[in-house]
Coordinates of C-alpha atoms in Angstrom, one line a residue:
Chain H
M168 CA -13.1 -29.3 17.5
A169 CA -14.6 -25.9 17.2
S170 CA -18.1 -27.4 17.2
K171 CA -17.5 -29.2 20.4
K172 CA -16.4 -26.4 22.6
Y173 CA -18.0 -23.0 22.7
D174 CA -15.9 -20.9 20.3
I175 CA -15.6 -17.4 21.5
Q176 CA -14.1 -16.1 18.2
A177 CA -16.6 -17.5 15.7
F178 CA -19.6 -15.5 14.7
P179 CA -22.3 -17.4 12.8
G180 CA -22.6 -16.2 9.2
F181 CA -19.1 -14.7 8.9
K182 CA -17.7 -17.6 7.0
P183 CA -20.5 -17.6 4.4
I184 CA -20.0 -13.9 4.0
T185 CA -16.3 -14.4 3.4
L186 CA -17.1 -17.0 0.7
L187 CA -19.6 -14.6 -0.8
C188 CA -17.0 -11.9 -0.8
L189 CA -14.5 -14.1 -2.6
I190 CA -17.2 -15.1 -5.2
V191 CA -18.1 -11.5 -5.8
L192 CA -14.4 -10.6 -6.2
Y193 CA -13.5 -13.5 -8.5
A194 CA -16.7 -14.1 -10.5
P195 CA -16.3 -11.3 -13.0
L196 CA -12.6 -12.2 -13.6
V197 CA -13.4 -15.9 -14.0
I198 CA -16.3 -15.2 -16.3
V199 CA -14.3 -12.9 -18.6
T200 CA -11.5 -15.4 -18.7
V201 CA -13.9 -18.2 -19.6
Y202 CA -15.7 -16.1 -22.3
S203 CA -12.4 -15.1 -23.8
F204 CA -12.1 -18.7 -25.0
N205 CA -15.6 -18.6 -26.5
A206 CA -15.7 -19.6 -30.2
S207 CA -18.8 -17.6 -30.9
A208 CA -18.6 -14.0 -32.3
S209 CA -21.6 -13.1 -30.2
L210 CA -21.2 -12.4 -26.5
T211 CA -24.2 -14.3 -25.4
N212 CA -23.9 -17.7 -26.9
W213 CA -21.4 -20.3 -25.9
E214 CA -20.2 -22.3 -28.9
G215 CA -17.3 -24.2 -27.5
I216 CA -13.6 -23.5 -26.7
S217 CA -11.4 -21.8 -29.2
L218 CA -8.4 -19.5 -29.3
R219 CA -10.0 -17.5 -32.0
W220 CA -10.1 -14.2 -30.1
Y221 CA -6.5 -14.6 -29.0
A222 CA -5.5 -15.0 -32.7
D223 CA -7.7 -12.0 -33.4
V224 CA -5.7 -9.9 -30.9
F225 CA -2.5 -10.6 -32.7
T226 CA -3.6 -10.8 -36.3
G227 CA -7.0 -9.2 -36.5
P228 CA -7.9 -5.7 -37.9
E229 CA -7.2 -4.0 -34.5
S230 CA -3.9 -5.9 -33.9
E231 CA -1.6 -3.1 -34.9
K232 CA -3.4 -0.6 -32.6
F233 CA -3.1 -3.0 -29.7
E234 CA 0.5 -4.0 -30.5
I235 CA 1.6 -0.3 -30.4
A236 CA -0.5 0.3 -27.3
A237 CA 1.0 -2.7 -25.5
R238 CA 4.5 -1.7 -26.4
N239 CA 3.9 1.8 -25.1
S240 CA 2.4 0.4 -21.9
F241 CA 5.3 -2.0 -21.2
I242 CA 8.1 0.5 -22.1
I243 CA 6.5 3.2 -19.8
A244 CA 5.9 0.7 -17.0
I245 CA 9.5 -0.6 -17.1
I246 CA 11.1 2.9 -17.1
A247 CA 8.6 4.4 -14.7
A248 CA 8.9 1.5 -12.2
T249 CA 12.7 1.4 -12.4
T250 CA 13.0 5.2 -11.9
S251 CA 10.4 5.4 -9.1
T252 CA 11.9 2.4 -7.3
A253 CA 15.4 4.0 -7.4
I254 CA 14.0 7.3 -6.1
A255 CA 12.0 5.5 -3.4
T256 CA 15.0 3.5 -2.3
F257 CA 17.1 6.6 -1.8
A258 CA 14.3 8.4 -0.1
A259 CA 13.6 5.4 2.3
T260 CA 17.3 5.2 3.2
A261 CA 17.2 8.9 4.2
M262 CA 14.0 8.5 6.1
V263 CA 14.9 5.3 8.0
R264 CA 18.7 5.6 8.2
G265 CA 19.1 9.3 8.2
G266 CA 18.3 10.2 11.8
A267 CA 15.9 12.8 12.9
F268 CA 15.5 15.9 10.9
K269 CA 13.1 18.8 10.5
L270 CA 11.7 18.0 7.0
R271 CA 11.0 14.4 7.8
T272 CA 7.2 14.8 8.2
V273 CA 7.0 17.2 5.2
S274 CA 9.0 14.7 3.1
F275 CA 6.7 11.8 4.1
G276 CA 3.7 14.0 3.3
L277 CA 5.1 14.8 -0.1
I278 CA 5.9 11.1 -0.8
S279 CA 2.3 10.0 0.2
M280 CA 0.7 12.9 -1.7
P281 CA -0.2 10.8 -4.8
L282 CA -2.1 8.5 -2.5
L283 CA -4.0 11.2 -0.6
V284 CA -5.0 13.3 -3.6
P285 CA -7.8 11.7 -5.6
E286 CA -6.4 10.3 -8.8
I287 CA -8.6 12.4 -11.1
V288 CA -7.4 15.6 -9.3
T289 CA -3.8 14.5 -9.9
A290 CA -4.7 13.9 -13.5
V291 CA -6.2 17.4 -13.9
A292 CA -3.3 19.1 -12.2
T293 CA -0.7 17.3 -14.2
L294 CA -2.5 18.1 -17.5
I295 CA -2.7 21.8 -16.5
F296 CA 0.9 21.8 -15.5
F297 CA 2.2 20.4 -18.8
N298 CA -0.1 22.7 -20.7
A299 CA 1.1 25.8 -18.7
I300 CA 4.8 25.1 -19.3
G301 CA 4.2 24.3 -22.9
F302 CA 5.2 20.7 -22.8
D303 CA 3.7 18.8 -25.7
R304 CA 1.6 15.9 -24.6
G305 CA 2.8 12.5 -25.7
L306 CA 4.7 9.4 -24.3
L307 CA 7.1 11.5 -22.3
T308 CA 4.3 13.3 -20.4
I309 CA 2.7 9.9 -19.6
L310 CA 6.1 8.6 -18.4
L311 CA 6.8 11.6 -16.2
A312 CA 3.4 11.5 -14.6
H313 CA 3.7 7.7 -14.0
I314 CA 7.1 8.1 -12.3
A315 CA 5.7 10.6 -9.8
F316 CA 2.5 8.6 -9.2
C317 CA 4.4 5.3 -8.7
I318 CA 6.8 6.6 -6.0
P319 CA 4.6 5.9 -2.9
F320 CA 3.7 2.4 -4.2
A321 CA 7.4 1.6 -4.5
Y322 CA 8.3 3.5 -1.3
L323 CA 5.9 1.8 1.2
P324 CA 7.2 -1.8 0.8
I325 CA 10.8 -0.6 0.7
Q326 CA 10.4 1.5 3.8
A327 CA 8.6 -1.4 5.6
R328 CA 11.5 -3.7 4.7
M329 CA 14.2 -1.3 5.8
Q330 CA 12.5 -0.8 9.2
G331 CA 12.7 -4.6 9.6
I332 CA 16.5 -4.7 9.1
E333 CA 18.7 -4.0 12.1
D334 CA 21.7 -1.9 11.4
T335 CA 24.1 -4.3 13.1
Y336 CA 25.3 -5.6 9.7
E337 CA 26.1 -2.2 8.5
Q338 CA 27.8 -1.3 11.8
A339 CA 29.9 -4.4 11.5
A340 CA 31.0 -3.4 8.0
L341 CA 31.8 0.1 9.2
D342 CA 33.8 -1.3 12.1
L343 CA 35.8 -3.2 9.6
Y344 CA 36.7 0.0 7.8
A345 CA 34.1 -0.2 5.1
T346 CA 33.1 3.3 3.8
K347 CA 29.5 4.3 4.2
R348 CA 29.0 3.9 0.5
Q349 CA 30.3 0.3 0.7
A350 CA 28.0 -0.3 3.7
F351 CA 25.1 0.9 1.6
T352 CA 25.9 -0.9 -1.6
K353 CA 27.4 -4.1 -0.3
I354 CA 25.4 -4.6 2.9
L355 CA 22.1 -2.7 3.0
M356 CA 21.2 -3.1 -0.7
P357 CA 21.4 -6.9 -0.8
L358 CA 19.4 -7.1 2.4
M359 CA 16.9 -4.7 1.0
M360 CA 16.4 -6.7 -2.3
P361 CA 13.1 -8.4 -1.4
G362 CA 11.6 -5.0 -0.5
I363 CA 13.0 -3.4 -3.6
I364 CA 11.6 -6.1 -5.8
S365 CA 8.1 -5.9 -4.2
G366 CA 8.2 -2.1 -4.6
F367 CA 9.3 -2.4 -8.2
L368 CA 6.6 -5.0 -9.0
L369 CA 3.8 -2.9 -7.4
A370 CA 5.0 0.2 -9.2
F371 CA 5.1 -1.7 -12.4
I372 CA 1.5 -2.9 -12.1
V373 CA 0.3 0.5 -11.0
S374 CA 1.9 2.1 -14.1
L375 CA 0.7 -0.7 -16.4
D376 CA -2.8 -0.4 -15.2
D377 CA -3.2 3.3 -14.9
F378 CA -6.0 4.7 -16.9
I379 CA -7.2 8.0 -15.4
I380 CA -3.9 10.0 -15.4
T381 CA -2.8 8.5 -18.7
N382 CA -6.1 9.4 -20.3
F383 CA -5.5 13.1 -19.3
V384 CA -1.8 13.5 -20.1
K385 CA -1.6 11.4 -23.3
G386 CA -1.4 13.3 -26.5
A387 CA -3.9 12.8 -29.3
G388 CA -3.4 9.4 -31.0
V389 CA -1.0 8.1 -28.3
E390 CA -2.5 5.1 -26.6
T391 CA -1.5 2.7 -23.8
L392 CA -3.3 -0.6 -23.4
P393 CA -5.9 0.7 -20.8
T394 CA -6.8 3.8 -22.9
A395 CA -7.0 1.6 -26.1
I396 CA -9.2 -0.8 -24.3
F397 CA -11.4 2.0 -22.9
G398 CA -11.7 3.4 -26.4
S399 CA -12.9 0.0 -27.7
V400 CA -15.2 -0.7 -24.8
K401 CA -17.0 2.6 -25.4
Q402 CA -18.3 1.1 -28.6
G403 CA -19.4 -2.1 -26.8
I404 CA -17.6 -5.1 -25.3
K405 CA -16.2 -7.3 -28.0
P406 CA -14.7 -10.8 -27.6
N407 CA -11.2 -9.6 -28.5
I408 CA -11.2 -7.2 -25.6
M409 CA -11.9 -10.1 -23.3
A410 CA -8.9 -11.9 -24.7
I411 CA -6.7 -8.9 -24.1
S412 CA -8.1 -8.4 -20.7
T413 CA -7.4 -12.0 -19.8
M414 CA -3.8 -11.7 -20.9
L415 CA -3.4 -8.5 -18.9
L416 CA -5.1 -10.1 -16.0
G417 CA -2.6 -12.9 -16.2
V418 CA 0.3 -10.5 -16.2
S419 CA -1.0 -8.8 -13.1
V420 CA -1.6 -12.0 -11.2
V421 CA 1.8 -13.4 -12.1
M422 CA 3.5 -10.1 -10.9
V423 CA 1.6 -10.0 -7.6
T424 CA 2.2 -13.7 -7.0
L425 CA 5.9 -13.1 -7.6
S426 CA 5.9 -10.2 -5.2
Y427 CA 4.1 -12.3 -2.6
L428 CA 6.5 -15.2 -2.9
V429 CA 9.5 -12.9 -2.7
S430 CA 8.3 -11.4 0.5
K431 CA 7.2 -14.8 1.9
S432 CA 10.4 -16.7 1.1
D433 CA 12.2 -13.9 2.9
K434 CA 10.3 -14.3 6.2
T435 CA 11.1 -17.9 6.4
K436 CA 14.8 -17.2 6.4
Chain J
M62 CA 24.5 5.2 16.8
A63 CA 27.3 3.2 18.5
A64 CA 25.2 2.6 21.5
G65 CA 22.4 1.2 19.4
A66 CA 24.9 -1.2 17.7
A67 CA 26.2 -2.4 21.0
S68 CA 22.7 -3.2 22.4
G69 CA 21.8 -5.3 19.4
G70 CA 21.1 -2.6 16.8
S71 CA 18.0 -0.9 15.7
A72 CA 16.3 -0.2 12.4
A73 CA 16.0 3.6 12.5
T74 CA 19.5 5.1 12.7
D75 CA 21.4 8.0 11.4
T76 CA 24.1 6.0 9.5
Y77 CA 23.6 8.0 6.3
K78 CA 22.9 11.3 7.9
E79 CA 25.5 13.2 5.8
A80 CA 23.9 11.9 2.5
R81 CA 20.3 12.6 3.7
T82 CA 19.7 15.6 1.6
W83 CA 21.1 14.0 -1.6
L84 CA 19.2 10.8 -1.0
L85 CA 15.9 12.7 -0.7
M86 CA 16.6 15.2 -3.5
P87 CA 15.3 13.0 -6.4
A88 CA 12.0 12.4 -4.5
W89 CA 11.6 16.1 -3.5
I90 CA 12.3 17.3 -7.1
T91 CA 10.1 14.7 -8.8
L92 CA 7.1 15.1 -6.4
S93 CA 7.4 18.9 -6.1
F94 CA 7.5 19.4 -9.8
L95 CA 5.0 16.7 -10.9
I96 CA 2.5 16.6 -8.0
L97 CA 2.8 19.6 -5.7
A98 CA 3.4 22.4 -8.3
P99 CA 0.6 21.0 -10.5
V100 CA -1.9 21.0 -7.7
L101 CA -1.0 24.6 -6.8
L102 CA -1.2 25.6 -10.4
M103 CA -4.6 24.0 -10.6
L104 CA -5.7 26.2 -7.7
V105 CA -4.5 29.2 -9.7
Y106 CA -6.3 28.0 -12.9
S107 CA -9.6 27.8 -11.0
F108 CA -9.4 31.6 -10.6
L109 CA -8.7 32.3 -14.2
T110 CA -11.0 33.1 -17.2
K111 CA -11.9 30.3 -19.6
E112 CA -10.9 30.2 -23.1
F113 CA -13.3 28.5 -25.5
R114 CA -12.3 24.9 -26.5
G115 CA -9.9 24.4 -23.6
G116 CA -7.2 26.4 -22.0
V117 CA -7.3 29.7 -20.0
V118 CA -6.9 33.4 -20.3
W119 CA -4.6 34.8 -17.6
E120 CA -7.2 37.1 -16.1
F121 CA -8.5 36.8 -12.6
S122 CA -12.1 35.6 -12.4
L123 CA -14.4 34.0 -9.9
S124 CA -16.7 32.8 -12.6
A125 CA -15.7 29.1 -12.3
Y126 CA -16.9 29.0 -8.7
D127 CA -19.8 31.3 -9.4
Q128 CA -20.9 28.9 -12.2
F129 CA -20.6 26.0 -9.8
F130 CA -22.8 27.5 -7.0
F131 CA -25.0 30.1 -8.7
D132 CA -27.4 30.4 -11.7
R133 CA -27.6 33.8 -13.2
G134 CA -29.7 33.0 -16.2
L135 CA -28.7 32.6 -19.8
F136 CA -27.2 36.1 -20.1
G137 CA -25.9 36.4 -16.6
D138 CA -27.9 39.4 -15.7
E139 CA -30.7 37.8 -13.6
P140 CA -30.5 37.8 -9.8
A141 CA -28.4 34.9 -8.6
K142 CA -30.2 31.7 -7.6
I143 CA -28.6 28.7 -6.2
E144 CA -27.4 26.4 -9.1
W145 CA -28.4 22.9 -8.1
T146 CA -27.0 20.9 -11.1
Y147 CA -23.4 20.6 -9.8
I148 CA -24.3 20.5 -6.2
T149 CA -26.6 17.6 -7.1
I150 CA -23.8 15.8 -8.9
F151 CA -21.5 16.3 -5.8
W152 CA -24.3 15.2 -3.5
R153 CA -24.9 12.1 -5.7
S154 CA -21.1 11.3 -5.6
I155 CA -21.1 11.5 -1.8
W156 CA -24.2 9.4 -1.6
Q157 CA -22.9 6.7 -4.0
A158 CA -19.6 6.6 -2.3
G159 CA -21.3 6.3 1.1
A160 CA -23.5 3.5 -0.1
A161 CA -20.5 1.7 -1.6
T162 CA -18.6 2.2 1.7
L163 CA -21.5 0.7 3.7
L164 CA -21.7 -2.2 1.3
S165 CA -18.0 -2.8 1.7
L166 CA -18.3 -2.6 5.4
L167 CA -21.1 -5.1 5.6
I168 CA -19.2 -7.6 3.5
G169 CA -15.7 -6.5 4.5
F170 CA -16.0 -6.6 8.2
P171 CA -17.1 -10.3 8.5
T172 CA -14.4 -11.2 5.9
A173 CA -11.7 -9.4 7.7
Y174 CA -12.8 -10.8 11.1
F175 CA -13.0 -14.3 9.6
I176 CA -9.5 -14.1 8.2
A177 CA -8.0 -12.6 11.4
T178 CA -9.4 -15.6 13.4
Q179 CA -7.9 -18.2 11.1
P180 CA -4.7 -20.1 12.2
E181 CA -1.8 -17.8 11.8
R182 CA -0.2 -20.0 9.2
V183 CA -2.9 -19.5 6.6
R184 CA -3.7 -15.9 7.2
P185 CA -1.3 -14.4 4.6
M186 CA -2.8 -16.7 2.0
W187 CA -6.3 -15.4 2.8
V188 CA -5.1 -11.8 2.6
F189 CA -3.4 -12.6 -0.6
L190 CA -6.6 -14.0 -2.0
I191 CA -8.5 -10.8 -1.1
T192 CA -5.8 -8.5 -2.6
I193 CA -5.2 -10.3 -5.9
P194 CA -8.2 -8.8 -7.7
Y195 CA -7.2 -5.3 -6.6
W196 CA -4.0 -5.6 -8.6
V197 CA -5.9 -6.5 -11.7
N198 CA -6.5 -3.5 -13.9
L199 CA -9.4 -1.4 -12.6
L200 CA -10.7 -0.9 -16.2
I201 CA -10.7 -4.6 -16.8
R202 CA -12.4 -5.3 -13.5
T203 CA -15.1 -2.7 -14.3
V204 CA -15.6 -4.0 -17.8
S205 CA -15.9 -7.6 -16.4
M206 CA -18.4 -6.4 -13.9
K207 CA -20.5 -4.8 -16.7
F208 CA -20.2 -8.0 -18.8
L209 CA -21.4 -10.1 -15.9
L210 CA -24.3 -7.8 -15.0
R211 CA -25.6 -7.1 -18.5
D212 CA -29.2 -7.8 -19.4
Q213 CA -28.0 -10.7 -21.5
G214 CA -25.1 -11.4 -19.3
P215 CA -24.1 -14.6 -17.4
L216 CA -25.8 -13.5 -14.2
N217 CA -29.2 -13.0 -15.8
D218 CA -28.8 -16.2 -17.8
L219 CA -28.1 -18.1 -14.6
L220 CA -31.0 -16.5 -12.7
I221 CA -33.4 -17.2 -15.6
S222 CA -32.3 -20.7 -16.2
T223 CA -32.7 -21.6 -12.5
G224 CA -36.2 -20.1 -12.8
L225 CA -35.7 -17.5 -10.1
I226 CA -36.8 -14.7 -12.5
D227 CA -38.6 -14.6 -15.8
S228 CA -37.2 -11.6 -17.4
P229 CA -33.6 -10.2 -17.0
L230 CA -32.9 -7.8 -14.2
H231 CA -31.8 -4.4 -15.4
I232 CA -28.8 -3.8 -13.3
V233 CA -26.4 -1.9 -15.6
N234 CA -27.0 1.9 -15.7
T235 CA -28.5 2.0 -12.3
N236 CA -27.2 3.5 -9.1
F237 CA -26.9 0.0 -7.6
A238 CA -24.5 -1.0 -10.5
V239 CA -22.3 1.9 -9.7
Q240 CA -22.3 1.1 -6.0
L241 CA -21.4 -2.5 -6.8
G242 CA -18.6 -1.4 -9.1
L243 CA -17.2 0.9 -6.4
F244 CA -17.5 -1.9 -3.8
Y245 CA -15.7 -4.2 -6.2
S246 CA -13.0 -1.6 -6.9
Y247 CA -12.0 -0.8 -3.3
L248 CA -13.1 -3.7 -1.1
P249 CA -9.5 -4.7 -0.2
F250 CA -9.0 -1.2 1.3
M251 CA -11.8 -2.0 3.7
V252 CA -10.7 -5.5 4.6
L253 CA -7.0 -4.9 5.2
P254 CA -7.1 -2.2 8.0
I255 CA -10.0 -4.1 9.8
Y256 CA -8.0 -7.3 9.5
A257 CA -4.9 -5.6 11.0
A258 CA -7.1 -4.2 13.9
V259 CA -8.8 -7.5 14.7
E260 CA -5.4 -9.3 14.5
R261 CA -4.2 -7.0 17.3
Y262 CA -7.4 -7.4 19.3
N263 CA -7.0 -9.2 22.6
F264 CA -9.6 -12.1 22.6
T265 CA -9.4 -12.5 26.4
L266 CA -11.7 -9.4 26.4
S267 CA -14.3 -11.4 24.6
E268 CA -13.8 -14.3 27.0
A269 CA -14.2 -12.0 29.9
A270 CA -17.4 -10.6 28.5
A271 CA -18.7 -14.1 27.8
D272 CA -17.9 -15.1 31.3
L273 CA -20.1 -12.3 32.5
Y274 CA -23.0 -13.7 30.3
A275 CA -22.8 -11.3 27.4
S276 CA -24.4 -12.7 24.3
K277 CA -22.4 -12.8 21.0
M278 CA -24.2 -9.8 19.7
T279 CA -23.4 -7.8 22.9
I280 CA -19.7 -8.8 22.7
L281 CA -19.6 -7.7 19.1
R282 CA -21.4 -4.4 19.8
R283 CA -19.9 -3.4 23.1
V284 CA -16.5 -5.0 23.2
L285 CA -15.1 -6.0 19.8
L286 CA -16.4 -3.0 17.7
P287 CA -15.1 -0.3 20.1
A288 CA -11.7 -2.0 20.2
V289 CA -11.3 -2.3 16.4
K290 CA -13.0 1.1 15.6
P291 CA -9.8 2.8 14.3
G292 CA -9.4 0.0 11.8
V293 CA -13.1 0.3 10.7
I294 CA -12.8 4.1 10.3
A295 CA -9.6 3.7 8.3
G296 CA -11.3 1.2 6.1
C297 CA -14.3 3.4 5.5
I298 CA -12.1 6.4 4.6
L299 CA -10.0 4.3 2.3
V300 CA -13.1 3.2 0.4
F301 CA -15.0 6.4 0.6
V302 CA -12.3 8.8 -0.7
P303 CA -11.4 7.1 -3.9
S304 CA -15.0 6.2 -4.5
M305 CA -16.1 9.8 -4.4
G306 CA -13.6 10.9 -7.2
S307 CA -13.9 7.7 -9.2
F308 CA -14.5 7.9 -12.9
L309 CA -14.6 4.4 -14.4
A310 CA -17.3 2.8 -12.4
P311 CA -19.9 5.6 -12.9
D312 CA -18.9 6.0 -16.5
L313 CA -19.1 2.4 -17.5
L314 CA -21.7 1.0 -15.1
G315 CA -23.8 4.1 -14.4
G316 CA -24.7 5.6 -17.8
A317 CA -25.6 9.3 -18.4
K318 CA -28.2 9.5 -15.6
N319 CA -25.8 8.6 -12.8
F320 CA -23.1 11.3 -13.5
M321 CA -20.6 11.7 -10.7
I322 CA -17.8 14.3 -9.9
G323 CA -15.2 12.3 -11.9
S324 CA -17.2 12.4 -15.1
L325 CA -18.1 16.1 -14.5
I326 CA -14.4 16.9 -14.2
E327 CA -13.4 14.7 -17.1
E328 CA -15.9 16.4 -19.4
Q329 CA -14.3 19.8 -18.8
F330 CA -10.9 18.6 -20.1
K331 CA -11.5 15.6 -22.5
G332 CA -15.2 16.1 -23.5
N333 CA -17.2 18.7 -25.1
A334 CA -17.6 21.2 -22.2
G335 CA -14.0 22.4 -22.5
N336 CA -14.1 24.7 -19.5
W337 CA -10.8 24.4 -17.8
P338 CA -11.2 26.9 -14.9
F339 CA -14.5 25.2 -14.1
G340 CA -12.9 21.8 -14.2
A341 CA -10.1 23.1 -12.0
A342 CA -12.6 24.6 -9.6
A343 CA -14.6 21.3 -9.4
S344 CA -11.3 19.4 -8.7
M345 CA -10.4 21.9 -6.0
I346 CA -13.8 21.5 -4.3
L347 CA -13.3 17.7 -4.4
L348 CA -9.8 17.9 -3.1
T349 CA -10.9 20.2 -0.3
M350 CA -13.6 17.8 0.8
V351 CA -11.2 14.9 0.7
L352 CA -8.6 16.8 2.7
I353 CA -11.1 17.8 5.3
I354 CA -12.2 14.2 5.7
L355 CA -8.5 13.1 6.0
L356 CA -7.8 15.8 8.5
I357 CA -10.7 14.9 10.8
F358 CA -9.5 11.3 10.5
A359 CA -5.9 12.1 11.4
R360 CA -6.9 14.1 14.4
Q361 CA -9.2 11.3 15.6
Q362 CA -6.4 8.8 15.2
A363 CA -4.0 11.0 17.1
K364 CA -6.6 11.3 19.9
A365 CA -7.2 7.6 20.0
E366 CA -3.4 7.0 20.2
K367 CA -3.1 9.4 23.1
E368 CA -5.8 7.6 25.0
T369 CA -4.3 4.1 24.7

């Protein structure tokens, strides 16, 4: 069809570039996934498929280190994502359903600040701050830094969702003598769920993946998965790192797919 | 607003006006204490005296900025010359970030355009495909890139086995590897705003141009590009800004010769240099550059909005 009539939209070469783009984006991930199943102890030779390096992650000499790091990572990600999602939901309600007010622009600027300031600058500033107030660096400092950093990631999908919901439902509830609190918890919150879930999942991944800020504010000997991986990679890429990477990659892909499906299922309603 | 409800309702209302302050309070407190106050404190620290092995002495000093820009010899008593070491590092960061941005634009624009001209039904799937890698841990992506590009890595193996080259290409530890790493890190930031702009673009304009015998190149250059320019600029900034302050790509793919701002700052706090005021000063300079770029961008966007 497109070949028959003159297609005003198509530019020659754009499709191959798109495919090249996808190859460049996916090749490294696919290669690492494939090599994580390599039976060989050397990185270069391929000696058949095995789960050897996955077993190594859980039972090998470094397994304890990675287990603690993984636990830290997931605990921090769950608490940070939950907290920042709650903060972001309240903030979005005020920003979208709170009428016009003076500090609106300032508030939005403050909420987007973690996105505007380069991450390494946020990391330096947070380290200096904790040091100045004499807060010992450890898991708690990582958690606090993550909560703040995750807020805009949770906020943006939640705000977008709320802007898409007309207030007729809440008005109807208010007309039927519901209190504002009831309108909020019984009407707005359920309607907001897809946005809140996307926000939570994105915040969760951002926290789980964060390296730069964590690296600055973690105490000596406290590791999360990314910092533990970075420490290992500094001494050379080993096959067990590929196995961990593949698992973490799987977690991210599953989370993002969930987030995508949640938002998509909602549009078809 | 009752009127709003009567006329079918709207999304932005003042239903929870009374609770506004309380609803915003957690965000204000968290971000003021954990982002705003730290950045202001960092500004203060950049004007303090360094303590050896990290930390500061609370004494006003300009030495951090002085050290950044001027060389006064080993004992500090020679006439001040311009210190090129750190300026070079900043310049390299700008250059590398610029090259990565250009690379992202060259690949990202056709990709975004292609996606935006697909049937509406499949577009979200394409966007999803482009964004998935972004959500994979940046560290893992960078390590994967390094693994792929190594001298004995799969890419060189492939090229040698197909007979295209005889000896492995040395890609890791070059400027190009860093650019490739940055490109790989931030490509979705280029694609998404351009995609959004092309999706809004009115293709009858292209048709009108074609009816007037414009070639495809002319349409691209004179009609399409000016129309989607805000998206292109947004994409460039979203790639350029994080690239400039990036740490992982230069550190893992660049090696010692390709030092960028991120590594310079990191070394003041985590590495051997241990000069906190200097690290704070370098961060402030980076932040200032980024804010200037964002400000220019914001003013341009505002101007463009006024025109339309």
